[in-house]
Each structure stands twice: as C-alpha cells, then as structure tokens.
Coordinates of C-alpha atoms in Angstrom, one line a residue:
M856 CA 87.6 -46.8 52.2
K857 CA 86.8 -51.2 51.2
S858 CA 84.0 -50.9 54.8
T859 CA 83.2 -47.2 53.4
S860 CA 82.6 -48.2 50.0
V861 CA 80.5 -52.1 51.1
R862 CA 77.6 -49.1 53.4
R863 CA 77.4 -46.9 50.5
M864 CA 76.4 -49.9 48.1
A865 CA 74.3 -52.0 51.0
L866 CA 71.6 -48.3 51.3
A867 CA 71.7 -48.7 47.3
I868 CA 70.6 -51.6 47.7
A869 CA 68.2 -50.7 51.0
A870 CA 66.6 -49.0 48.2
T871 CA 66.5 -50.9 45.4
T872 CA 65.1 -53.8 46.6
A873 CA 62.5 -52.5 47.8
L874 CA 61.4 -51.4 44.9
T875 CA 61.4 -55.2 43.6
G876 CA 59.5 -56.7 46.5
L877 CA 56.9 -54.0 45.4
A878 CA 56.9 -55.5 41.9
A879 CA 56.1 -58.3 43.6
C880 CA 54.0 -57.0 45.0
S881 CA 54.1 -60.1 45.6
S882 CA 55.4 -62.4 47.4
A883 CA 58.4 -65.3 47.8
G884 CA 57.4 -68.0 45.4
D885 CA 58.1 -71.4 47.2
S886 CA 59.8 -73.1 44.1
G887 CA 59.2 -76.4 46.0
G888 CA 55.7 -78.0 44.6
S889 CA 54.8 -74.5 43.1
D890 CA 54.4 -75.9 39.5
K891 CA 53.1 -79.1 40.8
D892 CA 50.0 -77.3 41.5
D893 CA 50.0 -75.2 38.1
R894 CA 48.9 -78.0 36.4
T895 CA 46.4 -77.8 33.8
S896 CA 42.8 -77.9 34.2
G897 CA 39.9 -77.4 32.2
T898 CA 37.6 -77.3 34.8
G899 CA 38.1 -74.2 36.2
K900 CA 34.7 -71.6 36.4
S901 CA 37.4 -69.3 34.9
A902 CA 37.3 -70.6 31.8
T903 CA 34.6 -68.2 29.7
K904 CA 34.7 -67.0 25.9
V905 CA 35.6 -62.9 26.2
S906 CA 38.2 -62.1 24.7
P907 CA 41.4 -61.8 26.6
I908 CA 41.3 -58.2 26.5
A909 CA 38.5 -57.5 28.1
A910 CA 39.1 -60.7 30.1
L911 CA 41.9 -58.7 31.5
R912 CA 40.1 -55.6 31.6
S913 CA 37.7 -57.2 33.8
A914 CA 40.7 -58.6 36.0
E915 CA 42.6 -54.2 36.4
K916 CA 39.5 -53.0 37.9
S917 CA 39.0 -56.3 40.0
T918 CA 42.4 -56.5 41.7
D919 CA 42.3 -52.9 41.6
A920 CA 39.2 -52.4 44.1
A921 CA 40.1 -55.2 46.3
D922 CA 42.5 -52.4 48.3
S923 CA 45.1 -55.5 49.7
A924 CA 46.5 -58.7 49.4
K925 CA 48.9 -60.9 51.2
V926 CA 51.9 -61.1 48.6
E927 CA 54.6 -63.3 47.8
S928 CA 57.7 -63.6 45.7
T929 CA 60.9 -65.5 44.3
T930 CA 63.8 -63.0 42.0
V931 CA 66.6 -64.0 40.4
M932 CA 68.4 -61.2 38.8
G933 CA 71.1 -63.3 37.1
S934 CA 74.7 -64.0 38.5
M935 CA 73.6 -60.2 40.7
M936 CA 71.7 -61.0 43.1
S937 CA 68.3 -63.3 44.3
M938 CA 65.7 -62.5 46.7
T939 CA 62.2 -63.5 48.3
A940 CA 60.0 -61.6 50.1
D941 CA 56.9 -61.9 51.9
G942 CA 54.2 -59.3 53.3
A943 CA 50.9 -57.9 53.6
L944 CA 49.8 -54.7 50.8
G945 CA 48.0 -51.9 50.8
W946 CA 46.9 -49.5 48.1
A947 CA 43.3 -47.9 48.7
D948 CA 45.8 -44.5 50.0
G949 CA 48.6 -45.2 48.3
I950 CA 50.8 -48.1 48.7
S951 CA 51.2 -48.8 52.4
G952 CA 52.3 -52.3 53.9
T953 CA 55.2 -54.5 55.4
V954 CA 57.2 -56.8 53.0
T955 CA 60.3 -59.1 54.5
I956 CA 62.9 -59.3 52.1
E957 CA 65.9 -62.2 52.4
Y958 CA 68.8 -62.1 49.8
T959 CA 70.0 -65.6 49.0
G960 CA 72.3 -65.1 46.6
G961 CA 74.3 -62.9 43.7
T962 CA 77.2 -60.4 43.5
L963 CA 75.0 -58.0 45.3
T964 CA 74.5 -60.4 48.4
D965 CA 77.6 -61.0 48.8
T966 CA 78.1 -57.2 49.3
M967 CA 75.3 -57.5 52.1
R968 CA 76.4 -60.3 53.9
Q969 CA 80.2 -58.1 54.2
L970 CA 77.9 -56.1 56.8
G971 CA 75.8 -59.4 57.9
T972 CA 73.1 -57.6 56.6
T973 CA 71.4 -60.0 54.2
K974 CA 67.2 -60.3 55.1
M975 CA 65.8 -56.8 56.2
E976 CA 62.3 -55.9 57.0
A977 CA 61.0 -53.4 54.8
R978 CA 57.4 -51.0 55.3
Y979 CA 55.9 -49.0 53.0
L980 CA 54.0 -45.0 53.8
S981 CA 53.1 -42.7 52.5
D982 CA 56.0 -40.6 52.2
A983 CA 58.5 -43.0 53.0
Y984 CA 60.3 -46.8 52.8
Y985 CA 61.8 -47.8 56.5
A986 CA 64.4 -50.6 56.1
K987 CA 65.3 -52.3 58.8
M988 CA 69.0 -53.4 58.5
G989 CA 70.6 -56.2 60.7
D990 CA 72.8 -55.4 64.0
A991 CA 76.0 -55.8 62.0
F992 CA 74.9 -52.8 59.5
A993 CA 73.7 -50.2 62.6
E994 CA 77.3 -51.3 64.2
Q995 CA 78.9 -49.6 61.9
A996 CA 76.1 -46.4 60.7
G997 CA 76.0 -45.0 63.7
G998 CA 73.9 -47.4 66.1
K999 CA 70.1 -46.9 64.7
H1000 CA 68.7 -49.7 62.5
W1001 CA 66.4 -48.7 61.0
I1002 CA 66.8 -46.2 56.8
R1003 CA 64.5 -44.1 56.0
Y1004 CA 64.4 -43.5 52.0
D1005 CA 61.8 -40.3 51.1
Y1006 CA 60.6 -41.7 48.1
D1007 CA 61.8 -37.4 46.6
D1008 CA 65.2 -38.3 47.6
L1009 CA 64.5 -41.4 45.7
A1010 CA 63.9 -39.3 42.7
D1011 CA 67.6 -38.1 42.8
L1012 CA 69.1 -42.0 42.3
A1013 CA 70.8 -42.7 39.6
G1014 CA 69.2 -40.4 37.6
G1015 CA 66.2 -41.2 35.4
S1016 CA 65.7 -45.0 37.0
G1017 CA 64.9 -42.8 40.1
A1018 CA 62.5 -41.1 38.9
Y1019 CA 61.6 -43.9 38.1
L1020 CA 61.9 -45.0 41.4
K1021 CA 60.4 -43.8 43.2
D1022 CA 57.2 -43.7 40.8
Q1023 CA 56.4 -46.9 41.1
M1024 CA 57.7 -47.0 44.8
Q1025 CA 54.2 -44.9 45.6
N1026 CA 52.0 -46.8 42.6
A1027 CA 53.5 -50.1 42.2
T1028 CA 50.5 -52.1 43.3
P1029 CA 49.4 -55.8 41.6
N1030 CA 46.8 -55.6 39.1
Q1031 CA 50.2 -53.0 37.2
S1032 CA 51.2 -56.5 35.8
V1033 CA 47.1 -57.2 33.7
K1034 CA 48.3 -53.5 32.6
L1035 CA 51.5 -54.8 31.6
L1036 CA 49.4 -56.9 29.7
L1037 CA 47.3 -55.5 28.4
A1038 CA 49.5 -52.3 27.0
S1039 CA 52.0 -54.8 25.4
G1040 CA 49.4 -55.4 22.2
D1041 CA 50.3 -58.5 22.8
V1042 CA 48.4 -61.1 25.0
K1043 CA 46.7 -64.4 24.4
K1044 CA 44.9 -67.1 26.5
V1045 CA 47.1 -69.6 27.4
G1046 CA 44.8 -72.2 28.9
E1047 CA 42.5 -73.5 32.6
E1048 CA 45.1 -74.5 34.7
K1049 CA 45.1 -74.7 39.4
V1050 CA 47.3 -73.0 41.2
R1051 CA 48.5 -73.6 44.5
G1052 CA 44.7 -75.2 44.2
K1053 CA 42.9 -72.4 42.7
D1054 CA 40.8 -72.8 39.2
T1055 CA 42.6 -69.9 36.8
T1056 CA 43.0 -69.3 33.2
H1057 CA 46.5 -68.2 32.7
Y1058 CA 47.2 -65.3 30.3
S1059 CA 50.4 -64.9 28.4
G1060 CA 52.7 -61.7 26.2
T1061 CA 55.8 -59.9 25.3
V1062 CA 56.0 -55.8 26.8
D1063 CA 58.6 -53.7 25.2
V1064 CA 59.8 -52.6 28.1
A1065 CA 61.0 -48.7 28.0
D1066 CA 58.2 -48.3 26.1
L1067 CA 55.9 -49.6 28.8
A1068 CA 57.3 -47.3 31.5
G1069 CA 56.3 -44.8 29.6
K1070 CA 53.1 -45.9 29.7
N1071 CA 52.6 -46.5 33.3
S1072 CA 54.1 -43.8 34.8
S1073 CA 54.3 -40.4 35.1
L1074 CA 58.1 -39.2 34.2
S1075 CA 58.7 -35.9 32.3
E1076 CA 60.1 -36.9 28.4
S1077 CA 63.4 -36.7 29.8
Q1078 CA 63.2 -38.8 32.5
L1079 CA 62.5 -41.2 30.2
A1080 CA 65.4 -40.1 27.7
D1081 CA 66.9 -41.2 30.8
L1082 CA 65.4 -43.8 31.3
K1083 CA 65.5 -46.0 27.8
K1084 CA 69.3 -45.3 28.2
Q1085 CA 69.8 -47.4 31.6
L1086 CA 67.1 -50.0 30.0
E1087 CA 69.1 -50.0 27.3
Q1088 CA 73.1 -49.9 28.9
A1089 CA 71.5 -52.3 31.3
G1090 CA 70.5 -55.1 27.9
V1091 CA 66.9 -54.8 29.1
T1092 CA 64.6 -54.7 25.5
T1093 CA 61.5 -56.8 26.0
E1094 CA 60.2 -58.6 29.0
T1095 CA 56.7 -61.9 29.4
V1096 CA 54.5 -61.6 31.3
D1097 CA 52.2 -64.0 31.6
I1098 CA 49.4 -63.8 34.6
W1099 CA 46.8 -65.7 36.4
V1100 CA 43.1 -64.8 36.9
D1101 CA 40.9 -66.7 39.0
D1102 CA 36.7 -66.9 38.9
Q1103 CA 36.4 -63.4 40.9
D1104 CA 38.5 -62.1 38.5
L1105 CA 41.5 -61.7 41.0
L1106 CA 45.0 -62.2 40.5
V1107 CA 46.7 -65.3 42.1
K1108 CA 49.8 -65.7 40.2
K1109 CA 52.8 -63.6 37.2
V1110 CA 56.0 -64.8 36.0
E1111 CA 57.9 -62.0 34.2
K1112 CA 61.4 -63.3 32.1
G1113 CA 63.6 -60.1 30.4
Q1114 CA 67.3 -60.4 29.6
M1115 CA 69.7 -58.4 31.1
A1116 CA 73.4 -57.6 30.5
T1117 CA 73.9 -59.9 33.9
G1118 CA 71.4 -62.7 32.9
E1119 CA 68.4 -63.3 33.3
L1120 CA 65.3 -61.1 35.2
T1121 CA 63.2 -64.0 36.7
Q1122 CA 60.8 -62.8 39.4
T1123 CA 57.8 -64.8 39.7
A1124 CA 54.4 -63.9 43.0
Y1125 CA 51.6 -65.1 44.2
Y1126 CA 48.4 -63.3 45.5
S1127 CA 46.2 -65.1 48.3
D1128 CA 44.0 -63.5 51.0
Y1129 CA 42.6 -61.0 49.3
G1130 CA 40.8 -57.4 51.0
V1131 CA 43.0 -58.5 54.7
K1132 CA 44.1 -56.0 57.1
V1133 CA 47.3 -54.5 57.3
S1134 CA 49.4 -52.0 59.2
A1135 CA 52.5 -50.4 58.9
E1136 CA 53.8 -49.0 61.7
K1137 CA 56.5 -45.7 61.2
P1138 CA 59.4 -47.4 63.1
P1139 CA 61.0 -45.4 66.4
A1140 CA 62.6 -42.2 65.1
S1141 CA 65.0 -42.6 68.1
D1142 CA 66.6 -45.2 66.0
T1143 CA 65.9 -44.5 62.5
E1144 CA 68.7 -42.4 60.1
D1145 CA 67.5 -40.4 56.9
F1146 CA 68.9 -42.3 54.2
K1147 CA 70.1 -39.2 52.4
T1148 CA 71.7 -38.1 56.0
L1149 CA 73.7 -41.3 56.7
L1150 CA 75.0 -41.4 53.1
E1151 CA 77.0 -37.6 53.5
K1152 CA 78.2 -39.5 56.6
Q1153 CA 79.5 -42.1 54.7
G1154 CA 81.6 -39.8 52.1
G1155 CA 78.9 -39.9 49.7
S1156 CA 75.8 -38.2 48.1
V1157 CA 71.8 -39.2 46.8
A1158 CA 73.0 -39.3 43.2
G1159 CA 76.8 -41.7 43.5
T1160 CA 75.8 -44.2 45.5
T1161 CA 75.4 -46.4 42.4
S1162 CA 78.0 -46.1 40.9

C-alpha cells in the first residue's frame, strides 16, 4: 500500500512540476557565476526615457512575437522541493517543446528518489504533456516509461488549482512574466545591468497572486474562488517579480519570489536564442500510458492525486 501511495504521489509531482518548468518557460539558472554577470552597468542600449509601463508593453509584444526560445530555470519551493529545468519551448500555436526537469532536493524529491526518478524529460504538445519517468518507475507501473497527461484531465486535478494548471499549461509563455508586472500596478525601473554579458534594463514590482490568476487566465468565478482558497491555505498572498529586458525588447531574465506555508518560493529563469527551432515528438504509443488510466490501476482517482 505504501508503494502504491508513493507511485500515485509521483504521478502528481510529475504533473505539477511540468507547470513549474513552464512557469519559467524557462531555464535552469546555474546560480554559480550568474550573480557575477549581473553587474550594474549604465552603458546599455536598453536605457531609455520611456515610462516603465510603456517599456514593459513593448517588451511583452516583442517577447510574444519571437515565438520560441531556449529556457533555463532553478526553482525552490521551501522545504518541499527544489528543481532545475532546461530546454527549448515554442508558443506560436500553443505551447510545444522539450524540457529536462531534475529534482534536486526537498521532501517531494525524496518521494521521487524512492522510485529512482529524480530526472525526467517533459514534452509539451498541443493536446497533452508527456513525462518520461525512469526505468525503476516503469518496472513498478506497467513497464511503460512515458506518462501522458491530457490537459482536460489536468482540469480535474485538485479542484480550482487543477483548472488553473490546465489553463497555464496551455497558455504559459515567457511574456506572461511581463504581464505579471503590468497587472501589478506597482512597477518601477531599477536600473541598467549586465545579465550574462547582455546590456539590460531591470524592472521590479509586487503582485497579488490570487488577483493575478483572475487577470491572466480564463477561469470561471467558482474555479477562481476555489483557487484563491487554496492559495490562502498554502500561505501564498503576494509575490515579487523582477525582470531584465535587453535592447531588442526581449526578456532575458526573470526572478519571482513568494511566501508559502512550507517556506519561500523562488524561481530564477533565463531566456536566450529567441526564434530557435523547437521540436517535440509524440512518444511511441507502445511505451506510453495515460495518466488517468495508470492512476486508476494504482487505486486512485484524478481528483485525489495530491491528497
């Protein structure tokens, strides 16, 4: 029974961390050396006299129009989990691409480690998200390595947050970080700085997490109410967002910080090679199991995955 519970939890972790990789739309920020590169510089072309709001609107449009980028991020969710993600994602027609996610610490990572799955490949296609688990997990879960998460099934995962998960899985793009600041009503220009050798302008602001979900998704009133309740239970109320934009009005770096009941949530993401070719092939059907079907075999239900 304990082993079955661990497998069910692993299925849920794989689903929720897929969104974390997207929220970065991002990259695995290697923190070693990054801070050294982020020096203040007053010589960047990004220094303009336009207002922060006007500059951010331009950055939002340019980043959205770029259609794809290499992404890299580091995420820490208090004592619960830390992870890295890197790959390439496109957003010209929904989200597509491939990202490698690695669990590096925390209690949820310990759960994954019990099944020999601390690193997985994530593929995002128009209808579903696919997670490649390790050999040890496959041996205990029917022999198939790939798990398919239909976006409609994700809407049933944990009530309002599941609907939000589905919405963001299908619509998360790098320019969403810029929209975060635009929606905050609290934007300021920090200054010009160097980020990995690029001249950039740094902007910062604070947003209300629950209110933001309503502004940046297509949730119904009941789903939004459910999400707000869950955010409150998790202890998440506000979040600070910092972004760095280059002289082409493209997002180069993003840092989000918020407080959770389990500790502080911090995510640092880097974006590069805008316009890069992105590919994401559907895994072989013979080596793929549907999340909902596998969960039922494990004796659970979609809505009960995270309990």
